[in-house]
Coordinates of C-alpha atoms in Angstrom, one line a residue:
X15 CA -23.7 5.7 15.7
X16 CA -21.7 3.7 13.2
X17 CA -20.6 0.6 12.5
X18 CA -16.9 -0.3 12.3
X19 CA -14.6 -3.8 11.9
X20 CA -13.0 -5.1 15.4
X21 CA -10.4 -7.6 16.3
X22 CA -11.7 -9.3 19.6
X23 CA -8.9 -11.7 20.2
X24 CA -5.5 -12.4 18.7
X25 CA -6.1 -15.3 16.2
X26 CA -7.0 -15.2 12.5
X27 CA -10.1 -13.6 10.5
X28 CA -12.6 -15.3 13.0
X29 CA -11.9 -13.0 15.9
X30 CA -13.1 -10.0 13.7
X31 CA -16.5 -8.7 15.1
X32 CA -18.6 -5.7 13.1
X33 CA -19.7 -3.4 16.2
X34 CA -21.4 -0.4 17.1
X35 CA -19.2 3.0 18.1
X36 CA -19.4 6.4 18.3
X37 CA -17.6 8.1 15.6
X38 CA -18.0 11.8 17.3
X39 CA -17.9 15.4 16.1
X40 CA -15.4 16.9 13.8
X41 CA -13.2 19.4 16.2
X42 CA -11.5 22.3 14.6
X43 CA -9.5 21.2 11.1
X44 CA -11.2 18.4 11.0
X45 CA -14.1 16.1 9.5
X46 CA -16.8 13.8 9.3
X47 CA -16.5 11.5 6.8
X48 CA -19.3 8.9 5.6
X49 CA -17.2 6.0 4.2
X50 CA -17.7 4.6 0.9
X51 CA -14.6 2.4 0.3
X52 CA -11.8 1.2 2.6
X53 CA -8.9 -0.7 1.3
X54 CA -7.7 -3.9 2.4
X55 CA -3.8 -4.2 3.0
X56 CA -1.4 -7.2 4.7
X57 CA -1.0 -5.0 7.7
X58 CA -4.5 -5.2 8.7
X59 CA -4.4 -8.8 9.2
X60 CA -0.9 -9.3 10.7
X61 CA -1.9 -6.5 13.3
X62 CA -4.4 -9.2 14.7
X63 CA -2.6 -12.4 13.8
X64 CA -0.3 -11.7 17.4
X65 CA 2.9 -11.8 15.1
X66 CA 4.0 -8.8 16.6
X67 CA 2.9 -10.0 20.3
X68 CA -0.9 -9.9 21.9
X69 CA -0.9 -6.7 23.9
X70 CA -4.3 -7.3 25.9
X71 CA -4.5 -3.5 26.4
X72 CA -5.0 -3.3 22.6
X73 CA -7.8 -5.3 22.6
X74 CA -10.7 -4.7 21.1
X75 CA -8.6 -3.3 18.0
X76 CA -9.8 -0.8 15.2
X77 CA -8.7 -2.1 12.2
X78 CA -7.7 -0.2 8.2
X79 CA -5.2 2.5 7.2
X80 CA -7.2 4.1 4.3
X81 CA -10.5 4.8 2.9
X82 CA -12.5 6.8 0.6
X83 CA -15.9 8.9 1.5
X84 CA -18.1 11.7 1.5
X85 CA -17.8 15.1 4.1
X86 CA -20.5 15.0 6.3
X87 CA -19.3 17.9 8.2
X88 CA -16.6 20.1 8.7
X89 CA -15.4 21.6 11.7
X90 CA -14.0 25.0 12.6
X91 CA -11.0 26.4 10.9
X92 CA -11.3 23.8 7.8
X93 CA -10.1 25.1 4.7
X94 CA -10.2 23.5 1.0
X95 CA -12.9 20.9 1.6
X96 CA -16.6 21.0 2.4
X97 CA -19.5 19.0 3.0
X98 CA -20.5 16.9 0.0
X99 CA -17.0 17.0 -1.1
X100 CA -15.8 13.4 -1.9
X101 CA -12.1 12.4 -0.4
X102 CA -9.3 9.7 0.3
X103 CA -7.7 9.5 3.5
X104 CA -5.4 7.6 5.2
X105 CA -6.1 7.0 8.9
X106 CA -6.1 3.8 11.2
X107 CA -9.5 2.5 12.0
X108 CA -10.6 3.2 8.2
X109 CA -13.0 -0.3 8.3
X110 CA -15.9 2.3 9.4
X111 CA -18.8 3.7 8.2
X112 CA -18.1 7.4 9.4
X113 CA -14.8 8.7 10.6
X114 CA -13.6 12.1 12.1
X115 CA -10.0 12.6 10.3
X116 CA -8.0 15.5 10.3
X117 CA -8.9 17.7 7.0
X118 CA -4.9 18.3 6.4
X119 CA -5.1 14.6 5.5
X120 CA -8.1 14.1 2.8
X121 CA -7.5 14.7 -0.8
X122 CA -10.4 15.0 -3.4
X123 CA -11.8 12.7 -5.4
X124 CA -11.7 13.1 -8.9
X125 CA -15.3 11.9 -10.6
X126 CA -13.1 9.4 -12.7
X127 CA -11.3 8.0 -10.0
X128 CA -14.1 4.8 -8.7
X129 CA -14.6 4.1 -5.0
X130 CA -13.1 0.9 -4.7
X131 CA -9.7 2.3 -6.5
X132 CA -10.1 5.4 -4.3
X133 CA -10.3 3.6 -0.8
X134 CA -7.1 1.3 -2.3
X135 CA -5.1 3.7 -3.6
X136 CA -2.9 5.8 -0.7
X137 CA -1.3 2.7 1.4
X138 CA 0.1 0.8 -1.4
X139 CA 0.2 3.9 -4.0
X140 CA 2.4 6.1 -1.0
X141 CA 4.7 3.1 -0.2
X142 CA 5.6 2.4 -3.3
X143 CA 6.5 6.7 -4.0
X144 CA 8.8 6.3 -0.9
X145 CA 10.6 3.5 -2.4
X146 CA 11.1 5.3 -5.6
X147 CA 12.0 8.6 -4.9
X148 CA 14.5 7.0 -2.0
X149 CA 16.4 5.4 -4.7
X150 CA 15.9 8.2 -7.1
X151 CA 14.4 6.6 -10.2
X152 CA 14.9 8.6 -13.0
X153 CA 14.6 8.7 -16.7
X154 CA 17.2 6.0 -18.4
X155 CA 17.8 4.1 -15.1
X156 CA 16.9 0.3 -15.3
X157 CA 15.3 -0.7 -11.7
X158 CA 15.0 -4.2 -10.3
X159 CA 11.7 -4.5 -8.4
X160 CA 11.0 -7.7 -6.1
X161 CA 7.9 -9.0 -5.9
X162 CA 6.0 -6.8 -8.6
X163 CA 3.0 -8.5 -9.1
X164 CA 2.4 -7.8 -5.3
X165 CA 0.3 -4.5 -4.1
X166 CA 3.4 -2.1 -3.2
X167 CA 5.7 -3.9 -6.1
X168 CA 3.0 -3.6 -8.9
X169 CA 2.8 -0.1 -8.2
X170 CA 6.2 0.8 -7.9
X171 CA 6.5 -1.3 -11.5
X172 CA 4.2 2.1 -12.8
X173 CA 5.0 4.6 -10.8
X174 CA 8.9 3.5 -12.1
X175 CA 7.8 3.8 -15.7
X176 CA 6.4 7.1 -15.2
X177 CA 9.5 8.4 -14.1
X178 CA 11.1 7.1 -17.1
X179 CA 13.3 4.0 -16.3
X180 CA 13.0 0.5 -17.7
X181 CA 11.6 -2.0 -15.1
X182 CA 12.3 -5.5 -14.6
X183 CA 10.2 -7.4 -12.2
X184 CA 10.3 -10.8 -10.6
X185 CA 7.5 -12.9 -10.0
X186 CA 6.4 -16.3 -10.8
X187 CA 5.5 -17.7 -14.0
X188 CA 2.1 -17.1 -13.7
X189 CA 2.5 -13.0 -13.2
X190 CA 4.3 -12.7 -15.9
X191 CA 1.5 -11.4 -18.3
X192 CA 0.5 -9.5 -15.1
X193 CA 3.8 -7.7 -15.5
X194 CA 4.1 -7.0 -18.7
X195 CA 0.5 -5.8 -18.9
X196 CA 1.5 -2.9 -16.5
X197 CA 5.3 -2.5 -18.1
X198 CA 8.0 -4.6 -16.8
X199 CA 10.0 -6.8 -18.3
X200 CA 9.3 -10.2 -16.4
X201 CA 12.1 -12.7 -14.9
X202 CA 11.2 -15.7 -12.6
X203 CA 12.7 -16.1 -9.2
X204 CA 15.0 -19.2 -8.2
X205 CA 18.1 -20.3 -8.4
X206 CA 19.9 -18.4 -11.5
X207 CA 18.0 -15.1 -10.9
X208 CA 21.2 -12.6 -10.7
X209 CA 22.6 -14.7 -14.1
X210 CA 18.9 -14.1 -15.8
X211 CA 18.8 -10.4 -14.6
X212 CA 22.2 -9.6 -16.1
X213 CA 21.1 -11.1 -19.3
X214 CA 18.0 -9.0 -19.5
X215 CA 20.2 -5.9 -18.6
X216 CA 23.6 -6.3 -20.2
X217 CA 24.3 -2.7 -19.1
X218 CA 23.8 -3.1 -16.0
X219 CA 20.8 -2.6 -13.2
X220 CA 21.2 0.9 -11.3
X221 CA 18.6 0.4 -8.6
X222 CA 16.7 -2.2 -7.1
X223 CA 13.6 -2.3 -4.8
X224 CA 12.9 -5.2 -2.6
X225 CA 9.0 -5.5 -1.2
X226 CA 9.1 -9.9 -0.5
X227 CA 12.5 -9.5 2.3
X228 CA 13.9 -12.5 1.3
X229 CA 17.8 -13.3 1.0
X230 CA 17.6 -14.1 -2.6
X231 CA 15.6 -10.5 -3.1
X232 CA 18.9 -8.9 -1.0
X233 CA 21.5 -11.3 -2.2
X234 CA 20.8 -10.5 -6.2
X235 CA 20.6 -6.7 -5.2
X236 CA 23.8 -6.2 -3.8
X237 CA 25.2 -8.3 -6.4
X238 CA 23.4 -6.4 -9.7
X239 CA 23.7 -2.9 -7.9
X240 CA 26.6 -0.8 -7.1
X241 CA 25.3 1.9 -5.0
X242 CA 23.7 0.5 -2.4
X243 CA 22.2 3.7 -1.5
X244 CA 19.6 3.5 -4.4
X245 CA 18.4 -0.4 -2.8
X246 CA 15.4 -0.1 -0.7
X247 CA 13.1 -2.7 1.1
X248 CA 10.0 -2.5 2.9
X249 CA 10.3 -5.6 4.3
X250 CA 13.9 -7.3 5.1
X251 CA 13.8 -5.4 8.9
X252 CA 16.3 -8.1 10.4
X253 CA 18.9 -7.8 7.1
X254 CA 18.7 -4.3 5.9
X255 CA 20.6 -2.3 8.2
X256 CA 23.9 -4.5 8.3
X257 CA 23.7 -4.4 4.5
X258 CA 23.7 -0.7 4.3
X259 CA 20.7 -0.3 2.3
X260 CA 17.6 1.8 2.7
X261 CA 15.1 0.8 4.8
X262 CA 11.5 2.1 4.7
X263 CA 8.6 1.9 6.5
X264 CA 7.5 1.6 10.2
X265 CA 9.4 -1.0 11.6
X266 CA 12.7 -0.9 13.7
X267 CA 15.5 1.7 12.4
X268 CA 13.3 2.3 9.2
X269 CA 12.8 5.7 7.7
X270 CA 8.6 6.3 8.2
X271 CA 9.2 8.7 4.9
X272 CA 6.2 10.5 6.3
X273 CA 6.8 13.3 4.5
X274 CA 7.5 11.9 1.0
X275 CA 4.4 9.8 1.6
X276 CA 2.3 12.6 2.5
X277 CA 3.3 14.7 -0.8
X278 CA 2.3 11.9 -2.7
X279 CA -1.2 11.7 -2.1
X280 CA -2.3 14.2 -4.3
X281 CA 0.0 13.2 -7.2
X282 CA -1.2 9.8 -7.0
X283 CA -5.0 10.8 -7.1
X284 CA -3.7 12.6 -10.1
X285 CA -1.8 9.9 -12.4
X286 CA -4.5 7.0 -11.6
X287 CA -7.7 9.8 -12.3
X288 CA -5.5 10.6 -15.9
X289 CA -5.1 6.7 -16.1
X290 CA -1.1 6.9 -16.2
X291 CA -1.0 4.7 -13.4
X292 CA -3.7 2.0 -12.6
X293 CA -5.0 0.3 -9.1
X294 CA -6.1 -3.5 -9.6
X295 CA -9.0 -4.4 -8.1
X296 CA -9.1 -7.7 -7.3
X297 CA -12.3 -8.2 -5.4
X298 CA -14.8 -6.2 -3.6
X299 CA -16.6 -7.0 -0.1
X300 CA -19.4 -5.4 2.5
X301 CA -18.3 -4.5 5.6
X302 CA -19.9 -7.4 6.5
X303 CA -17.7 -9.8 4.5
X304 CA -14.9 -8.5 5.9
X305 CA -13.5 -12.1 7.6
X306 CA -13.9 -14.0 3.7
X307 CA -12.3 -10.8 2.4
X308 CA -9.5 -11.3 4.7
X309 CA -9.1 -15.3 4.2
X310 CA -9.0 -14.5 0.0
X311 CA -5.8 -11.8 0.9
X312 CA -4.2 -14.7 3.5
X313 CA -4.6 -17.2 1.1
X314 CA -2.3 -15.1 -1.6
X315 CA -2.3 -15.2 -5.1
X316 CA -4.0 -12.2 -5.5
X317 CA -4.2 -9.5 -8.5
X318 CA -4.6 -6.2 -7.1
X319 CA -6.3 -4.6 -4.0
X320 CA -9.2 -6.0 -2.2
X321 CA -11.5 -3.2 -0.9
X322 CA -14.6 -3.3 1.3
X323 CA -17.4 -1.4 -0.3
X324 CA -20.5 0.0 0.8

């Protein structure tokens, strides 16, 4: 048996129960994984909170999108991984100690790369490569990224600079060391933005990425950015599509990218294992701990990726 995080109820982090299930047998292609490190994103809680109705029939729910482990096991017909290998992964239900995942989706583990960055690496780290590559980010271009102190924005901030292109970021006052610690040039949000922006990039901004939704984030981007092709949010759902601009992610009329974002795993392990690119980690938690864990990421304010850890 294993243990594994459940939402009982709709409600906040108090309806979150640790129970006992069975985690079964690898079939062919896939494996068993024993989890070391599961990464905490704003999903997990809002799929609970009833934001997006209370569905009885999804009751109780599994909850996490990604982790990090060990091969147990391997089915038939695997290929490229083997028991004793250690992996990342992406797959829902990831607050567990052992998982059965399909092997097409685990990527190794390089030595250098830690548990806790591991399991918080591919949600945030394959977002963030969608939102890039979908506004093609290139060498020279200067990119306008919304909220980049936050998980997906931080990381688009890096993953930006390794592409080439100058990035300024917005966030409050007290991100701006953040920011410029991982290579954006900072600007504060309010009133004035678009006038500060311009100032900052006299020649103009080429692409912008949105990750907060709000009408200041959408309003400055159409106004600094002339193709609005190369804008992209992962969040304005109800906005996007009558401004024309890209829309990414999982919600209504949004491009899933599910390919870009599955190419991207393995180039992600790579440029955070070479250090190129860097996952925060803000705080750490045992399975156990997972309802604080989750009141600390509700609460806001926080630097980097909270993971549970075992």
């Amino acid at each position: 048996m294993s243990r594994a995080v459940v939402a009982t109820a709709y409600g906040g982090p108090d309806v979150l129960r640790i129970v006992d299930v069975d985690p079964g047998e690898p079939g062919p292609e896939q494996v068993l994984v024993e989890v070391r490190a599961a990464g905490i994103n704003p999903a997990d809680w809002k799929a609970y909170s009833g934001a997006s109705g209370t569905d009885a029939s999804r009751l109780p729910m599994r909850l996490g999108y990604e982790a990090a482990g060990t091969v147990l096991t391997a089915g038939p017909g695997v290929d490229g991984v083997a028991p004793g290998d250690d992996v990342l992964f992406q797959r829902s239900g990831a607050y567990a100690e052992r998982l059965v995942v399909k092997a097409e989706n685990v990527v190794r583990k390089p030595a250098a790369l830690s548990w806790a960055r591991a399991g918080g690496l591919l949600v945030v780290g394959s977002t963030a490569m969608h939102t890039v590559v979908a506004t093609r980010v290139g060498s020279g271009d200067t990119v306008l990224v919304h909220g980049a102190a936050g998980g997906v924005g931080s990381m688009a901030v890096q993953l930006a600079r390794v592409r080439g292109a100058r990035v300024i970021g917005t966030a409050s006052v007290a991100n701006h060391e953040y920011l410029l610690d991982i290579g954006a040039t900072p600007v504060a949000y309010g009133p004035g933005l678009a006038d500060r922006v311009r100032a900052l990039a006299p020649r103009g901004v080429d692409a912008a990425i949105d990750t907060v939704g709000t009408n200041e984030a959408l309003d400055v981007s159409i106004a600094l950015v002339k193709d609005r092709h190369r804008i992209a949010t992962v969040a304005a759902f109800g906005r996007a599509p009558a401004l024309r601009i890209q829309l990414l992610g999982h919600g209504p009329h949004a491009d899933p990218g599910d390919d870009i974002r599955a190419a991207a795993r393995p180039t992600l392990v790579d440029l955070v294992a070479t250090g190129r690119i860097d996952v925060r980690i803000a705080g750490t938690y045992p399975l156990e701990q997972v309802a604080r864990a989750h009141r600390v990421g509700l609460a806001g304010h926080v630097h980097g990726k909270l993971v549970l850890v075992r």
